[in-house]
């Protein structure tokens, strides 16, 4: 190309990119009206405060004596404690690949669908993770370490076919999520998460950055372009990262990601309190810079302190790290068992502190977020 043409060409590319960014649209050019609204409103809401989220918040929880309750309509531990639901609710599709009635944590898929509808109608946000088995060896779970799974997957047509069949089920599930007028309910889909760690078969120790990116692209293109699923915002979420470069090492591309996030748990409290806050603040500030530059939404896609063992964890640890962060949401993990829970239940030692946290104008719960789909 001649030099003047080359300059004009490069200049046009820059302009096109700027226009796309300024338009503030999700990556799926055919995203449904409600999905576009959600994407745009999530950005606006982040200027108001940080939405509180919890995984499986409507499926089960803990009673005052620490025993479990399961599947009670309308119940949620956060609601019992504060009078309001989390603004964001998380679900997991693990075992959908086997047409199982229940997901990997025993929640019926029919209930997940119902809870997604209820949350949407209430005005809240739904996000979905997928702890799925290994498509090259379906007997192996997400946690069974298997080197080079992605490499083997793309080298074998049978494996790809198998994985595609699993994606067909994700597509069918997504398309089955409908509001009262039959409109599709938007979801934030967060596949292949915590990949900077190596505890899942897609983790950093088991595939190259190129393989990870290839898997991501294949998955998005299959759901979006082949199956015509247009009610998904895609979330890229690492585990702990050391630097921006580390965070972006496996980032599949601006055209395939709508939300940038990370998962980070607080362990060994109280000894680690200050170190945890410092690390969180660094990661949030780096995330903010990267997401702002790319014009993406950003969030803490998972966090928590097991058994919320610090009575003032919410105002002493969480609040200072999310304050003025511009984060869209911060989601704590599930109230799964008496020895595995991340939000307070009635009578739990952090209950009073959580109510204080709830009352702050900068923390957003269900009643604070209305009109996200308009
Ligand atoms: C983990 C634990 C597991 C659960 C998995 C998927 O963090 O809570 O018990 O099966 O998430 O939800």
mmCIF file of C-alpha atoms and ligand atoms in Angstrom:
data_model
loop_
_atom_site.group_PDB
_atom_site.id
_atom_site.type_symbol
_atom_site.label_atom_id
_atom_site.label_comp_id
_atom_site.label_asym_id
_atom_site.label_seq_id
_atom_site.Cartn_x
_atom_site.Cartn_y
_atom_site.Cartn_z
ATOM 1 C CA UNK A 1 0.000 0.000 0.000
ATOM 2 C CA UNK A 2 1.239 3.519 -0.803
ATOM 3 C CA UNK A 3 2.108 5.617 2.196
ATOM 4 C CA UNK A 4 -0.784 8.177 2.000
ATOM 5 C CA UNK A 5 -3.293 5.337 1.539
ATOM 6 C CA UNK A 6 -1.753 3.445 4.400
ATOM 7 C CA UNK A 7 -2.151 6.474 6.668
ATOM 8 C CA UNK A 8 -5.782 6.980 5.590
ATOM 9 C CA UNK A 9 -6.443 3.256 6.073
ATOM 10 C CA UNK A 10 -4.956 3.190 9.580
ATOM 11 C CA UNK A 11 -6.757 6.404 10.471
ATOM 12 C CA UNK A 12 -10.096 4.923 9.357
ATOM 13 C CA UNK A 13 -9.517 1.802 11.482
ATOM 14 C CA UNK A 14 -8.881 4.018 14.519
ATOM 15 C CA UNK A 15 -12.054 6.043 13.835
ATOM 16 C CA UNK A 16 -14.155 2.871 13.377
ATOM 17 C CA UNK A 17 -12.830 1.497 16.670
ATOM 18 C CA UNK A 18 -13.560 4.756 18.477
ATOM 19 C CA UNK A 19 -17.100 4.888 17.090
ATOM 20 C CA UNK A 20 -17.745 1.273 18.194
ATOM 21 C CA UNK A 21 -16.471 2.082 21.673
ATOM 22 C CA UNK A 22 -18.486 5.297 21.884
ATOM 23 C CA UNK A 23 -21.631 3.444 20.789
ATOM 24 C CA UNK A 24 -21.400 1.492 23.992
ATOM 25 C CA UNK A 25 -22.676 -1.764 22.575
ATOM 26 C CA UNK A 26 -22.080 -5.348 23.649
ATOM 27 C CA UNK A 27 -19.845 -7.499 21.447
ATOM 28 C CA UNK A 28 -22.771 -9.449 19.967
ATOM 29 C CA UNK A 29 -23.969 -7.288 17.088
ATOM 30 C CA UNK A 30 -27.302 -9.120 17.184
ATOM 31 C CA UNK A 31 -27.775 -8.831 20.951
ATOM 32 C CA UNK A 32 -31.443 -8.536 21.943
ATOM 33 C CA UNK A 33 -32.856 -5.166 22.955
ATOM 34 C CA UNK A 34 -32.903 -6.145 26.634
ATOM 35 C CA UNK A 35 -29.305 -7.399 26.453
ATOM 36 C CA UNK A 36 -28.139 -4.088 24.984
ATOM 37 C CA UNK A 37 -30.077 -2.205 27.675
ATOM 38 C CA UNK A 38 -28.551 -4.340 30.408
ATOM 39 C CA UNK A 39 -25.050 -3.703 29.062
ATOM 40 C CA UNK A 40 -25.591 0.045 28.911
ATOM 41 C CA UNK A 41 -27.385 0.281 32.239
ATOM 42 C CA UNK A 42 -24.731 -1.762 34.027
ATOM 43 C CA UNK A 43 -22.297 0.980 33.105
ATOM 44 C CA UNK A 44 -24.616 3.676 34.432
ATOM 45 C CA UNK A 45 -25.347 1.769 37.635
ATOM 46 C CA UNK A 46 -21.630 1.398 38.332
ATOM 47 C CA UNK A 47 -21.481 5.188 38.674
ATOM 48 C CA UNK A 48 -24.036 4.964 41.491
ATOM 49 C CA UNK A 49 -22.528 2.121 43.469
ATOM 50 C CA UNK A 50 -21.476 -1.511 43.551
ATOM 51 C CA UNK A 51 -24.157 -4.165 43.271
ATOM 52 C CA UNK A 52 -24.044 -6.971 45.789
ATOM 53 C CA UNK A 53 -24.307 -10.485 44.419
ATOM 54 C CA UNK A 54 -24.453 -14.022 45.718
ATOM 55 C CA UNK A 55 -24.195 -17.441 44.082
ATOM 56 C CA UNK A 56 -27.282 -19.669 44.472
ATOM 57 C CA UNK A 57 -28.859 -17.044 46.744
ATOM 58 C CA UNK A 58 -32.389 -18.284 46.029
ATOM 59 C CA UNK A 59 -31.732 -22.007 46.000
ATOM 60 C CA UNK A 60 -30.729 -22.798 49.578
ATOM 61 C CA UNK A 61 -29.101 -21.351 52.678
ATOM 62 C CA UNK A 62 -28.757 -21.775 56.401
ATOM 63 C CA UNK A 63 -31.197 -21.627 59.283
ATOM 64 C CA UNK A 64 -30.477 -19.827 62.531
ATOM 65 C CA UNK A 65 -29.186 -23.093 64.083
ATOM 66 C CA UNK A 66 -26.788 -23.565 61.166
ATOM 67 C CA UNK A 67 -28.741 -26.400 59.519
ATOM 68 C CA UNK A 68 -29.591 -26.150 55.804
ATOM 69 C CA UNK A 69 -32.809 -25.029 54.160
ATOM 70 C CA UNK A 70 -33.300 -26.031 50.538
ATOM 71 C CA UNK A 71 -35.658 -24.881 47.811
ATOM 72 C CA UNK A 72 -38.109 -22.662 49.720
ATOM 73 C CA UNK A 73 -39.939 -20.253 47.433
ATOM 74 C CA UNK A 74 -38.925 -16.610 47.851
ATOM 75 C CA UNK A 75 -36.380 -17.341 50.586
ATOM 76 C CA UNK A 76 -32.807 -16.053 50.567
ATOM 77 C CA UNK A 77 -30.442 -15.598 53.526
ATOM 78 C CA UNK A 78 -29.594 -12.061 52.381
ATOM 79 C CA UNK A 79 -33.297 -11.227 52.310
ATOM 80 C CA UNK A 80 -33.877 -12.679 55.773
ATOM 81 C CA UNK A 81 -31.055 -10.516 57.146
ATOM 82 C CA UNK A 82 -31.651 -7.247 55.222
ATOM 83 C CA UNK A 83 -35.196 -7.405 53.867
ATOM 84 C CA UNK A 84 -33.896 -7.256 50.296
ATOM 85 C CA UNK A 85 -32.479 -9.648 47.720
ATOM 86 C CA UNK A 86 -28.979 -9.420 46.276
ATOM 87 C CA UNK A 87 -28.985 -7.314 43.081
ATOM 88 C CA UNK A 88 -27.010 -9.999 41.272
ATOM 89 C CA UNK A 89 -27.639 -13.733 41.546
ATOM 90 C CA UNK A 90 -25.234 -16.396 40.309
ATOM 91 C CA UNK A 91 -26.001 -19.932 39.101
ATOM 92 C CA UNK A 92 -23.914 -22.811 37.787
ATOM 93 C CA UNK A 93 -24.665 -25.049 34.805
ATOM 94 C CA UNK A 94 -22.336 -27.911 35.836
ATOM 95 C CA UNK A 95 -23.952 -31.264 34.782
ATOM 96 C CA UNK A 96 -26.237 -29.623 32.216
ATOM 97 C CA UNK A 97 -23.909 -31.352 29.747
ATOM 98 C CA UNK A 98 -25.321 -34.730 30.911
ATOM 99 C CA UNK A 99 -28.995 -33.701 30.797
ATOM 100 C CA UNK A 100 -28.999 -34.139 34.555
ATOM 101 C CA UNK A 101 -32.107 -32.991 36.461
ATOM 102 C CA UNK A 102 -29.947 -31.199 39.043
ATOM 103 C CA UNK A 103 -26.747 -29.213 38.685
ATOM 104 C CA UNK A 104 -23.488 -30.231 40.322
ATOM 105 C CA UNK A 105 -24.586 -28.743 43.654
ATOM 106 C CA UNK A 106 -27.979 -30.449 43.600
ATOM 107 C CA UNK A 107 -30.054 -27.490 42.369
ATOM 108 C CA UNK A 108 -32.724 -28.567 39.845
ATOM 109 C CA UNK A 109 -32.244 -26.827 36.486
ATOM 110 C CA UNK A 110 -35.980 -26.161 36.485
ATOM 111 C CA UNK A 111 -35.476 -24.178 39.690
ATOM 112 C CA UNK A 112 -32.510 -22.286 38.232
ATOM 113 C CA UNK A 113 -34.685 -21.282 35.276
ATOM 114 C CA UNK A 114 -37.476 -20.154 37.607
ATOM 115 C CA UNK A 115 -35.090 -18.176 39.831
ATOM 116 C CA UNK A 116 -33.604 -16.467 36.774
ATOM 117 C CA UNK A 117 -37.110 -15.434 35.680
ATOM 118 C CA UNK A 118 -38.014 -14.174 39.158
ATOM 119 C CA UNK A 119 -34.797 -12.184 39.398
ATOM 120 C CA UNK A 120 -35.292 -10.666 35.950
ATOM 121 C CA UNK A 121 -38.877 -9.683 36.747
ATOM 122 C CA UNK A 122 -37.699 -8.158 40.031
ATOM 123 C CA UNK A 123 -35.174 -6.126 38.014
ATOM 124 C CA UNK A 124 -32.017 -7.950 39.132
ATOM 125 C CA UNK A 125 -29.063 -9.383 37.226
ATOM 126 C CA UNK A 126 -28.397 -13.069 36.478
ATOM 127 C CA UNK A 127 -24.917 -14.493 35.950
ATOM 128 C CA UNK A 128 -23.987 -18.051 35.068
ATOM 129 C CA UNK A 129 -20.770 -20.012 35.564
ATOM 130 C CA UNK A 130 -20.150 -23.529 34.255
ATOM 131 C CA UNK A 131 -18.080 -26.063 36.181
ATOM 132 C CA UNK A 132 -18.365 -28.626 33.416
ATOM 133 C CA UNK A 133 -16.689 -31.978 32.916
ATOM 134 C CA UNK A 134 -13.899 -32.661 30.461
ATOM 135 C CA UNK A 135 -15.286 -32.976 26.922
ATOM 136 C CA UNK A 136 -12.382 -35.249 25.896
ATOM 137 C CA UNK A 137 -13.127 -37.588 28.814
ATOM 138 C CA UNK A 138 -16.588 -36.891 30.245
ATOM 139 C CA UNK A 139 -15.919 -38.981 33.355
ATOM 140 C CA UNK A 140 -13.398 -36.406 34.464
ATOM 141 C CA UNK A 141 -14.772 -33.467 36.440
ATOM 142 C CA UNK A 142 -13.782 -29.813 36.175
ATOM 143 C CA UNK A 143 -11.258 -30.426 38.957
ATOM 144 C CA UNK A 144 -9.606 -33.532 37.516
ATOM 145 C CA UNK A 145 -6.357 -32.196 36.233
ATOM 146 C CA UNK A 146 -5.785 -33.170 32.628
ATOM 147 C CA UNK A 147 -2.949 -31.628 30.673
ATOM 148 C CA UNK A 148 -3.494 -30.398 27.134
ATOM 149 C CA UNK A 149 -7.252 -31.060 27.107
ATOM 150 C CA UNK A 150 -7.873 -28.142 24.752
ATOM 151 C CA UNK A 151 -5.098 -29.245 22.415
ATOM 152 C CA UNK A 152 -6.564 -32.770 22.272
ATOM 153 C CA UNK A 153 -10.054 -31.380 21.806
ATOM 154 C CA UNK A 154 -9.164 -29.453 18.682
ATOM 155 C CA UNK A 155 -7.117 -32.359 17.308
ATOM 156 C CA UNK A 156 -10.037 -34.777 17.360
ATOM 157 C CA UNK A 157 -13.328 -34.319 15.519
ATOM 158 C CA UNK A 158 -15.148 -36.643 17.911
ATOM 159 C CA UNK A 159 -14.181 -34.501 20.886
ATOM 160 C CA UNK A 160 -15.271 -31.319 19.126
ATOM 161 C CA UNK A 161 -18.586 -32.933 18.255
ATOM 162 C CA UNK A 162 -19.034 -33.939 21.858
ATOM 163 C CA UNK A 163 -18.232 -30.436 23.090
ATOM 164 C CA UNK A 164 -20.588 -28.940 20.487
ATOM 165 C CA UNK A 165 -23.402 -31.150 21.786
ATOM 166 C CA UNK A 166 -22.748 -29.786 25.251
ATOM 167 C CA UNK A 167 -22.847 -26.246 23.897
ATOM 168 C CA UNK A 168 -26.160 -27.070 22.206
ATOM 169 C CA UNK A 169 -27.530 -27.671 25.704
ATOM 170 C CA UNK A 170 -26.175 -24.322 26.928
ATOM 171 C CA UNK A 171 -27.772 -22.667 23.892
ATOM 172 C CA UNK A 172 -31.112 -24.399 24.510
ATOM 173 C CA UNK A 173 -31.014 -23.425 28.185
ATOM 174 C CA UNK A 174 -30.236 -19.773 27.350
ATOM 175 C CA UNK A 175 -33.054 -19.675 24.827
ATOM 176 C CA UNK A 176 -35.468 -21.151 27.368
ATOM 177 C CA UNK A 177 -35.067 -18.114 29.661
ATOM 178 C CA UNK A 178 -38.066 -15.926 28.942
ATOM 179 C CA UNK A 179 -39.763 -12.960 30.545
ATOM 180 C CA UNK A 180 -43.509 -12.436 30.867
ATOM 181 C CA UNK A 181 -43.897 -11.224 27.253
ATOM 182 C CA UNK A 182 -41.819 -14.050 25.841
ATOM 183 C CA UNK A 183 -38.708 -11.872 25.527
ATOM 184 C CA UNK A 184 -35.358 -13.528 26.167
ATOM 185 C CA UNK A 185 -33.801 -12.820 29.558
ATOM 186 C CA UNK A 186 -30.216 -11.546 29.289
ATOM 187 C CA UNK A 187 -27.543 -13.375 31.255
ATOM 188 C CA UNK A 188 -23.895 -12.739 32.008
ATOM 189 C CA UNK A 189 -22.138 -15.973 31.026
ATOM 190 C CA UNK A 190 -18.748 -16.575 32.629
ATOM 191 C CA UNK A 191 -17.108 -19.666 31.183
ATOM 192 C CA UNK A 192 -13.550 -20.952 31.784
ATOM 193 C CA UNK A 193 -13.157 -18.899 34.955
ATOM 194 C CA UNK A 194 -10.214 -18.712 37.371
ATOM 195 C CA UNK A 195 -7.900 -19.729 34.560
ATOM 196 C CA UNK A 196 -4.830 -18.000 36.025
ATOM 197 C CA UNK A 197 -4.966 -20.875 38.542
ATOM 198 C CA UNK A 198 -4.491 -24.530 37.588
ATOM 199 C CA UNK A 199 -7.254 -26.335 39.496
ATOM 200 C CA UNK A 200 -9.574 -26.704 36.499
ATOM 201 C CA UNK A 201 -8.697 -28.527 33.283
ATOM 202 C CA UNK A 202 -8.714 -25.178 31.427
ATOM 203 C CA UNK A 203 -6.325 -23.624 33.967
ATOM 204 C CA UNK A 204 -3.002 -22.000 33.110
ATOM 205 C CA UNK A 205 -0.943 -25.092 33.959
ATOM 206 C CA UNK A 206 -2.888 -27.258 31.505
ATOM 207 C CA UNK A 207 -3.068 -25.192 28.301
ATOM 208 C CA UNK A 208 -1.171 -22.486 26.457
ATOM 209 C CA UNK A 209 -2.570 -18.942 26.168
ATOM 210 C CA UNK A 210 -3.239 -19.630 22.467
ATOM 211 C CA UNK A 211 -5.198 -22.798 23.273
ATOM 212 C CA UNK A 212 -7.244 -20.986 25.924
ATOM 213 C CA UNK A 213 -8.062 -18.144 23.531
ATOM 214 C CA UNK A 214 -8.979 -20.618 20.785
ATOM 215 C CA UNK A 215 -11.373 -22.404 23.142
ATOM 216 C CA UNK A 216 -12.981 -19.110 24.125
ATOM 217 C CA UNK A 217 -13.413 -17.982 20.526
ATOM 218 C CA UNK A 218 -14.831 -21.335 19.470
ATOM 219 C CA UNK A 219 -17.337 -21.251 22.341
ATOM 220 C CA UNK A 220 -18.573 -17.702 21.748
ATOM 221 C CA UNK A 221 -18.771 -18.126 17.982
ATOM 222 C CA UNK A 222 -20.594 -21.440 18.350
ATOM 223 C CA UNK A 223 -23.231 -20.067 20.732
ATOM 224 C CA UNK A 224 -23.601 -16.679 19.082
ATOM 225 C CA UNK A 225 -23.136 -17.352 15.367
ATOM 226 C CA UNK A 226 -24.015 -21.025 14.944
ATOM 227 C CA UNK A 227 -26.774 -21.382 17.517
ATOM 228 C CA UNK A 228 -28.041 -17.797 17.305
ATOM 229 C CA UNK A 229 -27.976 -17.126 21.041
ATOM 230 C CA UNK A 230 -28.246 -13.368 21.497
ATOM 231 C CA UNK A 231 -29.100 -12.880 25.161
ATOM 232 C CA UNK A 232 -25.593 -13.329 26.525
ATOM 233 C CA UNK A 233 -22.980 -10.886 27.797
ATOM 234 C CA UNK A 234 -19.615 -12.648 28.052
ATOM 235 C CA UNK A 235 -17.523 -12.315 31.196
ATOM 236 C CA UNK A 236 -13.784 -13.043 31.278
ATOM 237 C CA UNK A 237 -12.748 -13.759 34.834
ATOM 238 C CA UNK A 238 -9.303 -14.691 36.080
ATOM 239 C CA UNK A 239 -8.289 -15.716 39.556
ATOM 240 C CA UNK A 240 -5.480 -13.802 41.291
ATOM 241 C CA UNK A 241 -3.203 -11.932 38.872
ATOM 242 C CA UNK A 242 0.178 -10.288 39.423
ATOM 243 C CA UNK A 243 0.028 -7.522 36.820
ATOM 244 C CA UNK A 244 -1.992 -6.195 33.900
ATOM 245 C CA UNK A 245 0.166 -8.233 31.576
ATOM 246 C CA UNK A 246 -0.628 -11.381 33.559
ATOM 247 C CA UNK A 247 -4.359 -10.539 33.511
ATOM 248 C CA UNK A 248 -4.344 -10.057 29.753
ATOM 249 C CA UNK A 249 -2.152 -13.054 28.914
ATOM 250 C CA UNK A 250 -5.192 -15.198 28.023
ATOM 251 C CA UNK A 251 -7.637 -12.385 27.191
ATOM 252 C CA UNK A 252 -9.333 -13.596 24.008
ATOM 253 C CA UNK A 253 -10.017 -10.176 22.454
ATOM 254 C CA UNK A 254 -12.189 -7.076 22.768
ATOM 255 C CA UNK A 255 -14.646 -8.551 20.266
ATOM 256 C CA UNK A 256 -15.354 -11.538 22.529
ATOM 257 C CA UNK A 257 -15.624 -10.053 26.020
ATOM 258 C CA UNK A 258 -18.217 -7.689 27.529
ATOM 259 C CA UNK A 259 -17.249 -7.785 31.180
ATOM 260 C CA UNK A 260 -13.814 -8.097 32.752
ATOM 261 C CA UNK A 261 -13.536 -9.544 36.239
ATOM 262 C CA UNK A 262 -11.583 -11.640 38.656
ATOM 263 C CA UNK A 263 -12.246 -14.040 41.536
ATOM 264 C CA UNK A 264 -10.440 -13.550 44.794
ATOM 265 C CA UNK A 265 -11.063 -15.181 48.174
ATOM 266 C CA UNK A 266 -9.882 -13.953 51.545
ATOM 267 C CA UNK A 267 -8.078 -16.756 53.378
ATOM 268 C CA UNK A 268 -6.320 -16.912 56.757
ATOM 269 C CA UNK A 269 -8.146 -13.984 58.341
ATOM 270 C CA UNK A 270 -7.401 -12.058 60.471
ATOM 271 C CA UNK A 271 -3.625 -12.556 59.969
ATOM 272 C CA UNK A 272 -3.950 -11.726 56.270
ATOM 273 C CA UNK A 273 -6.432 -8.819 56.555
ATOM 274 C CA UNK A 274 -4.061 -6.025 55.566
ATOM 275 C CA UNK A 275 -2.318 -8.059 52.858
ATOM 276 C CA UNK A 276 -5.695 -9.044 51.391
ATOM 277 C CA UNK A 277 -6.909 -5.441 51.264
ATOM 278 C CA UNK A 278 -3.678 -4.260 49.674
ATOM 279 C CA UNK A 279 -3.769 -6.962 47.008
ATOM 280 C CA UNK A 280 -7.448 -6.350 46.287
ATOM 281 C CA UNK A 281 -6.907 -2.607 45.928
ATOM 282 C CA UNK A 282 -4.049 -3.200 43.505
ATOM 283 C CA UNK A 283 -6.020 -5.687 41.429
ATOM 284 C CA UNK A 284 -9.145 -3.504 41.343
ATOM 285 C CA UNK A 285 -7.151 -0.466 40.286
ATOM 286 C CA UNK A 286 -5.420 -2.427 37.496
ATOM 287 C CA UNK A 287 -8.735 -3.923 36.408
ATOM 288 C CA UNK A 288 -10.306 -0.476 36.345
ATOM 289 C CA UNK A 289 -7.520 0.871 34.141
ATOM 290 C CA UNK A 290 -7.721 -2.039 31.702
ATOM 291 C CA UNK A 291 -11.531 -2.033 31.530
ATOM 292 C CA UNK A 292 -11.734 1.750 31.177
ATOM 293 C CA UNK A 293 -9.236 1.652 28.338
ATOM 294 C CA UNK A 294 -11.286 -1.065 26.611
ATOM 295 C CA UNK A 295 -14.632 0.500 27.560
ATOM 296 C CA UNK A 296 -15.862 -2.691 29.275
ATOM 297 C CA UNK A 297 -17.869 -3.334 32.429
ATOM 298 C CA UNK A 298 -15.807 -4.709 35.309
ATOM 299 C CA UNK A 299 -16.648 -6.667 38.441
ATOM 300 C CA UNK A 300 -15.424 -8.918 41.216
ATOM 301 C CA UNK A 301 -16.999 -12.041 39.819
ATOM 302 C CA UNK A 302 -16.417 -14.117 42.984
ATOM 303 C CA UNK A 303 -15.152 -13.294 46.425
ATOM 304 C CA UNK A 304 -15.678 -14.223 50.034
ATOM 305 C CA UNK A 305 -14.341 -15.204 53.388
ATOM 306 C CA UNK A 306 -15.316 -18.766 54.297
ATOM 307 C CA UNK A 307 -17.861 -18.772 57.153
ATOM 308 C CA UNK A 308 -17.511 -14.943 57.288
ATOM 309 C CA UNK A 309 -15.273 -15.459 60.293
ATOM 310 C CA UNK A 310 -14.607 -11.720 60.787
ATOM 311 C CA UNK A 311 -17.653 -10.074 62.422
ATOM 312 C CA UNK A 312 -16.881 -6.727 60.727
ATOM 313 C CA UNK A 313 -15.702 -8.161 57.408
ATOM 314 C CA UNK A 314 -18.235 -6.186 55.364
ATOM 315 C CA UNK A 315 -17.435 -2.676 56.554
ATOM 316 C CA UNK A 316 -13.818 -3.225 57.556
ATOM 317 C CA UNK A 317 -12.523 -5.288 54.623
ATOM 318 C CA UNK A 318 -15.003 -5.222 51.715
ATOM 319 C CA UNK A 319 -16.108 -1.598 51.929
ATOM 320 C CA UNK A 320 -12.647 0.017 51.786
ATOM 321 C CA UNK A 321 -11.727 -2.054 48.718
ATOM 322 C CA UNK A 322 -14.888 -1.443 46.701
ATOM 323 C CA UNK A 323 -15.272 2.211 47.712
ATOM 324 C CA UNK A 324 -15.153 4.517 44.667
ATOM 325 C CA UNK A 325 -14.029 1.594 42.526
ATOM 326 C CA UNK A 326 -16.497 1.860 39.637
ATOM 327 C CA UNK A 327 -17.053 -1.899 39.932
ATOM 328 C CA UNK A 328 -20.348 -3.112 38.538
ATOM 329 C CA UNK A 329 -20.757 -5.793 41.180
ATOM 330 C CA UNK A 330 -19.071 -7.979 43.745
ATOM 331 C CA UNK A 331 -20.496 -11.481 44.149
ATOM 332 C CA UNK A 332 -19.919 -13.703 47.173
ATOM 333 C CA UNK A 333 -20.088 -17.478 46.858
ATOM 334 C CA UNK A 334 -22.824 -19.798 48.030
ATOM 335 C CA UNK A 335 -24.292 -20.524 51.464
ATOM 336 C CA UNK A 336 -23.809 -24.194 50.771
ATOM 337 C CA UNK A 337 -23.129 -25.867 54.102
ATOM 338 C CA UNK A 338 -22.553 -24.959 57.770
ATOM 339 C CA UNK A 339 -18.802 -25.147 57.014
ATOM 340 C CA UNK A 340 -19.034 -23.496 53.577
ATOM 341 C CA UNK A 341 -20.944 -20.200 53.420
ATOM 342 C CA UNK A 342 -20.118 -16.636 52.382
ATOM 343 C CA UNK A 343 -23.069 -14.413 53.315
ATOM 344 C CA UNK A 344 -24.520 -14.036 56.803
ATOM 345 C CA UNK A 345 -27.692 -15.876 57.796
ATOM 346 C CA UNK A 346 -29.974 -14.996 60.705
ATOM 347 C CA UNK A 347 -27.906 -15.027 63.885
ATOM 348 C CA UNK A 348 -24.500 -15.374 62.145
ATOM 349 C CA UNK A 349 -21.754 -13.263 63.735
ATOM 350 C CA UNK A 350 -21.401 -10.775 60.840
ATOM 351 C CA UNK A 351 -25.160 -10.124 60.538
ATOM 352 C CA UNK A 352 -25.203 -6.666 62.183
ATOM 353 C CA UNK A 353 -22.197 -5.510 60.158
ATOM 354 C CA UNK A 354 -23.807 -6.761 56.954
ATOM 355 C CA UNK A 355 -26.933 -4.714 57.711
ATOM 356 C CA UNK A 356 -24.716 -1.606 58.058
ATOM 357 C CA UNK A 357 -23.072 -2.500 54.752
ATOM 358 C CA UNK A 358 -26.507 -2.982 53.173
ATOM 359 C CA UNK A 359 -27.681 0.457 54.357
ATOM 360 C CA UNK A 360 -24.825 2.350 52.689
ATOM 361 C CA UNK A 361 -25.876 4.326 49.605
ATOM 362 C CA UNK A 362 -22.908 2.949 47.671
ATOM 363 C CA UNK A 363 -23.899 -0.718 48.063
ATOM 364 C CA UNK A 364 -26.746 -1.678 45.759
ATOM 365 C CA UNK A 365 -29.233 -4.436 46.421
ATOM 366 C CA UNK A 366 -32.306 -5.480 44.465
ATOM 367 C CA UNK A 367 -34.500 -2.503 45.426
ATOM 368 C CA UNK A 368 -31.740 -0.082 44.369
ATOM 369 C CA UNK A 369 -31.517 -1.324 40.797
ATOM 370 C CA UNK A 370 -34.602 -0.909 38.705
ATOM 371 C CA UNK A 371 -35.039 -0.440 34.980
ATOM 372 C CA UNK A 372 -31.875 -2.257 33.862
ATOM 373 C CA UNK A 373 -33.662 -3.810 30.907
ATOM 374 C CA UNK A 374 -35.185 -0.612 29.490
HETATM 375 C C1 LIG B 1 -16.923 -24.485 44.775
HETATM 376 C C2 LIG B 1 -17.552 -25.134 45.993
HETATM 377 C C3 LIG B 1 -18.072 -26.480 45.563
HETATM 378 C C4 LIG B 1 -19.038 -26.313 44.380
HETATM 379 C C5 LIG B 1 -18.415 -25.496 43.264
HETATM 380 C C6 LIG B 1 -19.384 -25.186 42.130
HETATM 381 O O1 LIG B 1 -16.333 -23.277 45.095
HETATM 382 O O2 LIG B 1 -18.606 -24.333 46.475
HETATM 383 O O3 LIG B 1 -18.720 -27.101 46.650
HETATM 384 O O4 LIG B 1 -19.433 -27.565 43.886
HETATM 385 O O5 LIG B 1 -17.916 -24.287 43.785
HETATM 386 O O6 LIG B 1 -20.479 -24.445 42.583
#
